Structure formats: C-alpha cells, structure tokens
Short mmCIF file of N, CA, C and O in Angstrom, two decimals:
data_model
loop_
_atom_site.label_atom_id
_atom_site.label_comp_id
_atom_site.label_asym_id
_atom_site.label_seq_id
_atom_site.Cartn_x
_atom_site.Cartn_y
_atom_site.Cartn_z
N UNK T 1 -44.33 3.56 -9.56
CA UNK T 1 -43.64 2.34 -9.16
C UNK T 1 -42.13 2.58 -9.15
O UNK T 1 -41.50 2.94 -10.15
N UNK T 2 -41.59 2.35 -7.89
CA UNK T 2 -39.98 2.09 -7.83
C UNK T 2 -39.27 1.26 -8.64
O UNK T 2 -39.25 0.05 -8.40
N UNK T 3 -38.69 1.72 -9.53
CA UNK T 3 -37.36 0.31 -9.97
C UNK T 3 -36.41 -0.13 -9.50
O UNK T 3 -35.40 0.50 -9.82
N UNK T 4 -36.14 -1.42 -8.51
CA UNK T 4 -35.05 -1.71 -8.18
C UNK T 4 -34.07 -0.78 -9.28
O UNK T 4 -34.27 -0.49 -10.45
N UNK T 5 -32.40 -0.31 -7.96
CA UNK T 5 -31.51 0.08 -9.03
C UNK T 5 -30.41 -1.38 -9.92
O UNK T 5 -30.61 -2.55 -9.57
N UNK T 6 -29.80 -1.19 -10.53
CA UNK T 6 -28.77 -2.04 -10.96
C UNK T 6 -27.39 -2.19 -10.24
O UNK T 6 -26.55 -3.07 -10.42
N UNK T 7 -27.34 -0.81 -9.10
CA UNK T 7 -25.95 -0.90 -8.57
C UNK T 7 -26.44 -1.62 -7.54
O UNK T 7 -27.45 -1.61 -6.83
N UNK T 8 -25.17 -2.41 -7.67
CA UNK T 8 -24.88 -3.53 -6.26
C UNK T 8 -24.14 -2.74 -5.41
O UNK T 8 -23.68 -1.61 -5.55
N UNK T 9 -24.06 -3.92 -4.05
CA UNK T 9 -22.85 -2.77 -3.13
C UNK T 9 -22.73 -4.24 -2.47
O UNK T 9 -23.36 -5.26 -2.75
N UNK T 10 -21.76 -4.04 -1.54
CA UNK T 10 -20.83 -4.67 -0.51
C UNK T 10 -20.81 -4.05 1.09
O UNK T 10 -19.81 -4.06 1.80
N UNK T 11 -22.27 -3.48 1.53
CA UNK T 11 -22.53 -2.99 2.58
C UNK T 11 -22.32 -4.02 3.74
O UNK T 11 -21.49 -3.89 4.63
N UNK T 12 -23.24 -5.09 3.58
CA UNK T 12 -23.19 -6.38 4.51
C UNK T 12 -21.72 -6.55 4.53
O UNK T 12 -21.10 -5.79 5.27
N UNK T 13 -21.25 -7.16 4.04
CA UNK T 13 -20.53 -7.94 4.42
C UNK T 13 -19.11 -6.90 4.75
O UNK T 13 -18.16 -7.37 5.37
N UNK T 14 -19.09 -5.53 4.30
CA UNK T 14 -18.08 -4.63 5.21
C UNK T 14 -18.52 -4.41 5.85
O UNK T 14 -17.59 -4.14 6.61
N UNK T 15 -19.50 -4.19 6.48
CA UNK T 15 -20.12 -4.35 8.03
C UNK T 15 -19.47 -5.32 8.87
O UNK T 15 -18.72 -5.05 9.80
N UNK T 16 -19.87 -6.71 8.42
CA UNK T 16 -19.22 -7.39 9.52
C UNK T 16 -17.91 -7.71 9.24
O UNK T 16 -17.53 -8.64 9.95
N UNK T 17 -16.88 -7.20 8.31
CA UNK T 17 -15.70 -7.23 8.37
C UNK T 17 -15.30 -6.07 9.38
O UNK T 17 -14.29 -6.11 10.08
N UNK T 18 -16.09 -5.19 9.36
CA UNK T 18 -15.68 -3.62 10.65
C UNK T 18 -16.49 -4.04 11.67
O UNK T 18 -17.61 -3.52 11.67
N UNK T 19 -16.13 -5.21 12.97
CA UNK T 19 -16.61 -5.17 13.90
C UNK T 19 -17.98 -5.70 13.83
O UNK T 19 -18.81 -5.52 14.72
N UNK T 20 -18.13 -6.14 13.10
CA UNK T 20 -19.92 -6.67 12.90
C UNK T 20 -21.20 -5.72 13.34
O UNK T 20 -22.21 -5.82 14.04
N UNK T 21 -20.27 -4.40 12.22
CA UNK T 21 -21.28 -3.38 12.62
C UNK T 21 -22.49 -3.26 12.39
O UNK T 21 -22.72 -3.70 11.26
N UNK T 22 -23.37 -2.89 12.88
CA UNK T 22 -24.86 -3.04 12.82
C UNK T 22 -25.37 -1.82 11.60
O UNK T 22 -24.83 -0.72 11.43
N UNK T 23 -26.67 -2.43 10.76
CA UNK T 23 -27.36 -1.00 10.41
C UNK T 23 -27.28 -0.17 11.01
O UNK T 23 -26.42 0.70 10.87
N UNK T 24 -28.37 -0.18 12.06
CA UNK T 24 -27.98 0.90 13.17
C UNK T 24 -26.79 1.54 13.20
O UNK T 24 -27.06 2.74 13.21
N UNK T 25 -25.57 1.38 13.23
CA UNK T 25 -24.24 2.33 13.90
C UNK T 25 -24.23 2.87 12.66
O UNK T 25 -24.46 4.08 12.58
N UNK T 26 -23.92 2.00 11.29
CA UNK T 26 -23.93 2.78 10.14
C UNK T 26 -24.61 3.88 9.78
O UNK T 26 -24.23 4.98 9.37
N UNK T 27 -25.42 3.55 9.93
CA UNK T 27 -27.15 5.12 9.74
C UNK T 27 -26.30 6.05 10.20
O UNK T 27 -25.52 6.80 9.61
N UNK T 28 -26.72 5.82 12.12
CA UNK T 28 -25.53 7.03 12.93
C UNK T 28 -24.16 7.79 12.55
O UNK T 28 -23.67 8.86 12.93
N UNK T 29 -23.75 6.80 11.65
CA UNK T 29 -21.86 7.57 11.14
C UNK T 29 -22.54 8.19 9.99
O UNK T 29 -21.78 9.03 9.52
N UNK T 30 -23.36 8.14 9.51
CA UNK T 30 -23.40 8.96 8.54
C UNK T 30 -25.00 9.77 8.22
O UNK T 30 -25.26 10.44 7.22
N UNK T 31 -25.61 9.57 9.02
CA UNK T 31 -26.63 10.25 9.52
C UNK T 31 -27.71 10.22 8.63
O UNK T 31 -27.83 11.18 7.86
N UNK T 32 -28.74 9.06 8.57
CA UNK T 32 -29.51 8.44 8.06
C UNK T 32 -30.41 7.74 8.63
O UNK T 32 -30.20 7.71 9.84
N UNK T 33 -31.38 7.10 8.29
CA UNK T 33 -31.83 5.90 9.03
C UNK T 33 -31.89 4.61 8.78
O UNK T 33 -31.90 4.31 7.59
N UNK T 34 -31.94 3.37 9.90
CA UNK T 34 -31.37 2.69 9.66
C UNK T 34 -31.93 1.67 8.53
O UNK T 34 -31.28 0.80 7.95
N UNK T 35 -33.68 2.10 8.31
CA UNK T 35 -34.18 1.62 6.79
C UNK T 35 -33.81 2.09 5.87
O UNK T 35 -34.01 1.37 4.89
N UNK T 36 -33.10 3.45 5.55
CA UNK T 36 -32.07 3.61 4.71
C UNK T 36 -31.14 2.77 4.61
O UNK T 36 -31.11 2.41 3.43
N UNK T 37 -30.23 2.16 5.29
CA UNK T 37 -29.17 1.28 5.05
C UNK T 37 -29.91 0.14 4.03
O UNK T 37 -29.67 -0.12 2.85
N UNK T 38 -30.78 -0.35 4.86
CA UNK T 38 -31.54 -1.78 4.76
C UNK T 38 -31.68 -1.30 3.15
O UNK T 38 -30.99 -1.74 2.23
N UNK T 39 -32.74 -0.28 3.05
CA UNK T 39 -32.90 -0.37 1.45
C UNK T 39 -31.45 -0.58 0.61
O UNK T 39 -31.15 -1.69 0.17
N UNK T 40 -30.74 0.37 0.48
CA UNK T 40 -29.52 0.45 0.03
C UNK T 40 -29.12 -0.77 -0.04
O UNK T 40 -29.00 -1.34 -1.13
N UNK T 41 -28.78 -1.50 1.45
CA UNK T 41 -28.75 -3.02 1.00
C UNK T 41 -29.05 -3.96 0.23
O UNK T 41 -28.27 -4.74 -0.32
N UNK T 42 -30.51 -3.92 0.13
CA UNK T 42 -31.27 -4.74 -0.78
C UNK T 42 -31.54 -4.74 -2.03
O UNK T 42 -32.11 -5.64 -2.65
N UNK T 43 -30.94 -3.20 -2.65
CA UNK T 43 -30.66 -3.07 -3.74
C UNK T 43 -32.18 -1.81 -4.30
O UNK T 43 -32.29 -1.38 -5.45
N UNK T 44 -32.97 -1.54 -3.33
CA UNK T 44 -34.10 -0.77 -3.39
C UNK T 44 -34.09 0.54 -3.34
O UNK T 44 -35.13 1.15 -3.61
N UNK T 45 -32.81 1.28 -2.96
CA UNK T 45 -32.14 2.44 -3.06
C UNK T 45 -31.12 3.05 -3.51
O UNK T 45 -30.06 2.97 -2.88
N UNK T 46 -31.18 3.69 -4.53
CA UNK T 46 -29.25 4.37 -4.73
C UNK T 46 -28.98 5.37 -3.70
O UNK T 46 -30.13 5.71 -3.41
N UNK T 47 -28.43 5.86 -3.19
CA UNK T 47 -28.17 6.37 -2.45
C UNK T 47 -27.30 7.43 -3.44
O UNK T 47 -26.73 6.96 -4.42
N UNK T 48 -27.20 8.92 -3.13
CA UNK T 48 -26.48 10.21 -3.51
C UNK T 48 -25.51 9.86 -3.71
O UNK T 48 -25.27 8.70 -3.39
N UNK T 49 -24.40 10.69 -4.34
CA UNK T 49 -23.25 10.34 -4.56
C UNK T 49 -22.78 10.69 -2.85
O UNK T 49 -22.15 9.90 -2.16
N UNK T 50 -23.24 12.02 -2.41
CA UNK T 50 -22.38 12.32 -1.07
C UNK T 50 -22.57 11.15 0.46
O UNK T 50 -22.04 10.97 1.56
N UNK T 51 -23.94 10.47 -0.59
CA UNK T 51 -23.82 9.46 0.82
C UNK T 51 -22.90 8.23 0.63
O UNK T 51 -22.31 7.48 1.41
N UNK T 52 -23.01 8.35 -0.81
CA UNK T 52 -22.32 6.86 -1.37
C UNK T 52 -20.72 6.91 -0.46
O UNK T 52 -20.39 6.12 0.42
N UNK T 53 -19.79 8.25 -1.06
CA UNK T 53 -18.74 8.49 0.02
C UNK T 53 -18.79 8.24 1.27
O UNK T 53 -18.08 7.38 1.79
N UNK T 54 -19.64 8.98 1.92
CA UNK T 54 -19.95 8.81 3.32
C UNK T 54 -19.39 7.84 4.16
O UNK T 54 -18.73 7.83 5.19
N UNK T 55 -20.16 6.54 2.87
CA UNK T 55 -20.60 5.02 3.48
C UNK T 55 -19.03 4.68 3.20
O UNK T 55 -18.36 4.59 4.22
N UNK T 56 -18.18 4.43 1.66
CA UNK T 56 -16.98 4.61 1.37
C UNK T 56 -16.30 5.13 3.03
O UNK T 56 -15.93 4.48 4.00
N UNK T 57 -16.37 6.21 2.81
CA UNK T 57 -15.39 6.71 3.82
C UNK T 57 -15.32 5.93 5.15
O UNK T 57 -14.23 5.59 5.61
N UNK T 58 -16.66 5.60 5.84
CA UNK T 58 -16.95 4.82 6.82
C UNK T 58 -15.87 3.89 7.32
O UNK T 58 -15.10 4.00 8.28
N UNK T 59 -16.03 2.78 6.26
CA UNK T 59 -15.17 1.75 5.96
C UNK T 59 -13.62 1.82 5.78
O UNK T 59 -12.79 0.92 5.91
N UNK T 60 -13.45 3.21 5.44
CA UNK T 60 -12.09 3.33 4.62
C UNK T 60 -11.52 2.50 3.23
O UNK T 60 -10.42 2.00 2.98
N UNK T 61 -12.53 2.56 2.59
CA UNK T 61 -12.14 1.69 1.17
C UNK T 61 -12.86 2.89 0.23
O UNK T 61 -13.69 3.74 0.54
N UNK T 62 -12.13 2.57 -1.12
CA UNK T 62 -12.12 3.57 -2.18
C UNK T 62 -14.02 2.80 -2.46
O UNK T 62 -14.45 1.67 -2.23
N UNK T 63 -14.64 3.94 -2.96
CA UNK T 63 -16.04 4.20 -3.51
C UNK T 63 -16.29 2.55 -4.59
O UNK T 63 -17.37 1.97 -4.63
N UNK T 64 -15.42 2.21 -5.11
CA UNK T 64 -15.99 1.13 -6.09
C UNK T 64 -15.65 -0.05 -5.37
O UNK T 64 -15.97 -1.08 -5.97
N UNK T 65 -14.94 -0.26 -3.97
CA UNK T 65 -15.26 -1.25 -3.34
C UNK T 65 -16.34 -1.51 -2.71
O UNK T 65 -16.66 -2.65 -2.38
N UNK T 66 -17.19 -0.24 -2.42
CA UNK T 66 -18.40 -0.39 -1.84
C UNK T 66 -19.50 -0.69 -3.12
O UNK T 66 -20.36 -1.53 -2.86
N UNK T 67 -19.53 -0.14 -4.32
CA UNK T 67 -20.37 -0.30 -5.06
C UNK T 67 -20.48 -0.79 -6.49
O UNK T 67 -19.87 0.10 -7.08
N UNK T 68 -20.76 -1.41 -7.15
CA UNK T 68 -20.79 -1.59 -8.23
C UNK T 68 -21.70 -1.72 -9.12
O UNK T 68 -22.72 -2.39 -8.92
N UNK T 69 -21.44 -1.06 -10.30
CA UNK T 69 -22.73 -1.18 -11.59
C UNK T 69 -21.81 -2.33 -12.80
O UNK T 69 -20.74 -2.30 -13.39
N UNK T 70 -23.02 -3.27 -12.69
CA UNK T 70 -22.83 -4.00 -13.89
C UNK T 70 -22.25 -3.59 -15.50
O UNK T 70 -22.76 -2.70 -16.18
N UNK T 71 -21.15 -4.38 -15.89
CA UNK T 71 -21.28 -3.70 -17.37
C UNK T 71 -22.52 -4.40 -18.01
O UNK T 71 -23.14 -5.31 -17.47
N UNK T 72 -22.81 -3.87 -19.23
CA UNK T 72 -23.98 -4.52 -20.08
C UNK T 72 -23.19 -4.53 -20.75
O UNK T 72 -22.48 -3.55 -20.97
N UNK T 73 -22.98 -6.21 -21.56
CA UNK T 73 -22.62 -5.53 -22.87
C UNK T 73 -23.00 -5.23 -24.26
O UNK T 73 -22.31 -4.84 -25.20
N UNK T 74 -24.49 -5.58 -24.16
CA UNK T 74 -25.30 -5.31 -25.18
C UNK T 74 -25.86 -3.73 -25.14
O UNK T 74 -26.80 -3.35 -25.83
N UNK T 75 -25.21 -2.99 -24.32
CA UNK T 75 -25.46 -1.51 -24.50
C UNK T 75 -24.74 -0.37 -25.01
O UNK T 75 -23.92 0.30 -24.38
N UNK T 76 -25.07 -0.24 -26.08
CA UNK T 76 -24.47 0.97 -27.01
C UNK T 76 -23.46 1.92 -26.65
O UNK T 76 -22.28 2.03 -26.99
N UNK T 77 -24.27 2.64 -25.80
CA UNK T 77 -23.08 3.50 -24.73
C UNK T 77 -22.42 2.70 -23.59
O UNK T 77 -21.95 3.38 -22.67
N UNK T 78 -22.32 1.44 -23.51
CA UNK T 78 -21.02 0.77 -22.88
C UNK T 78 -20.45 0.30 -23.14
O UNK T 78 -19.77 -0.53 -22.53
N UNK T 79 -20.44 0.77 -24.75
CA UNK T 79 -19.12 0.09 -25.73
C UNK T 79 -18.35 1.61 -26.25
O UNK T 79 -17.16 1.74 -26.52
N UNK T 80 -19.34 2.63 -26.29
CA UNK T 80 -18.51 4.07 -26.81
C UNK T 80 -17.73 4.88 -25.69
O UNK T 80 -17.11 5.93 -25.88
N UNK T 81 -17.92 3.95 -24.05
CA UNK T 81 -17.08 4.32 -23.09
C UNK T 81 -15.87 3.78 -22.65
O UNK T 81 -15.03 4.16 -21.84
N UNK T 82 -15.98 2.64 -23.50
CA UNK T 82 -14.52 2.10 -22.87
C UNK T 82 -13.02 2.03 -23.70
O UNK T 82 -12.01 1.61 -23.13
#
C-alpha cells in the first residue's frame, strides 16, 4: 500500500500563474508524464529531488516555493533541528 506523502506543493496554482500552463506542457519541460504531474499534485507522489528542481526551475522560483513539508511539532527530531 502507497502512503500519501506529507509534502505539499504549489504546482496548480504556478501553473496558472505561468500562462495557465497545462499538466501536459509541464510533463514535456521536464520530461515526465502528464499522470506524473497529476500525482505529484494530489499529493500521491514525491517526486526526486532532481525532478523537484526541474519543476522549481520551470517556474523560476526557489525549490521551497514549490514545496513544502509540514513542521510537526510533536516530533522529537523537529525540535533537535531547529
């Protein structure tokens, strides 16, 4: 069984801030398919770090505008990291 991941992203909606770009074109710039995006979207895929850039780069915005992981703060090691 798959576990949804915890990282969110901001794919949609920099999409249609860049031209109301489609899954589709996205896949193509970075050479994927376009149910790859969709998952990624929906939160059903992490995607590599080299695609995570990719997608980053796409857009031209730094990597943590596209994505984000929740803090917890009931988690041990996300209190001995900050």
């Amino acid at each position: 069984m798959v576990r949804p991941t915890h990282v969110t992203n901001s794919i949609r909606s920099l999409r249609f801030a860049h031209g109301e770009m489609t899954q589709a074109d996205l896949a193509d710039r970075i050479g994927v398919t376009r149910q790859t995006i969709i998952a990624i979207e929906q939160g059903r895929y992490s995607p590599s770090l080299e695609m995570a850039f990719q997608i980053a780069r796409t857009f031209g915005v730094p990597l943590d505008d596209v994505f984000q992981y929740p803090q917890d703060d009931q988690d041990p090691e996300s209190e001995a990291h900050r």
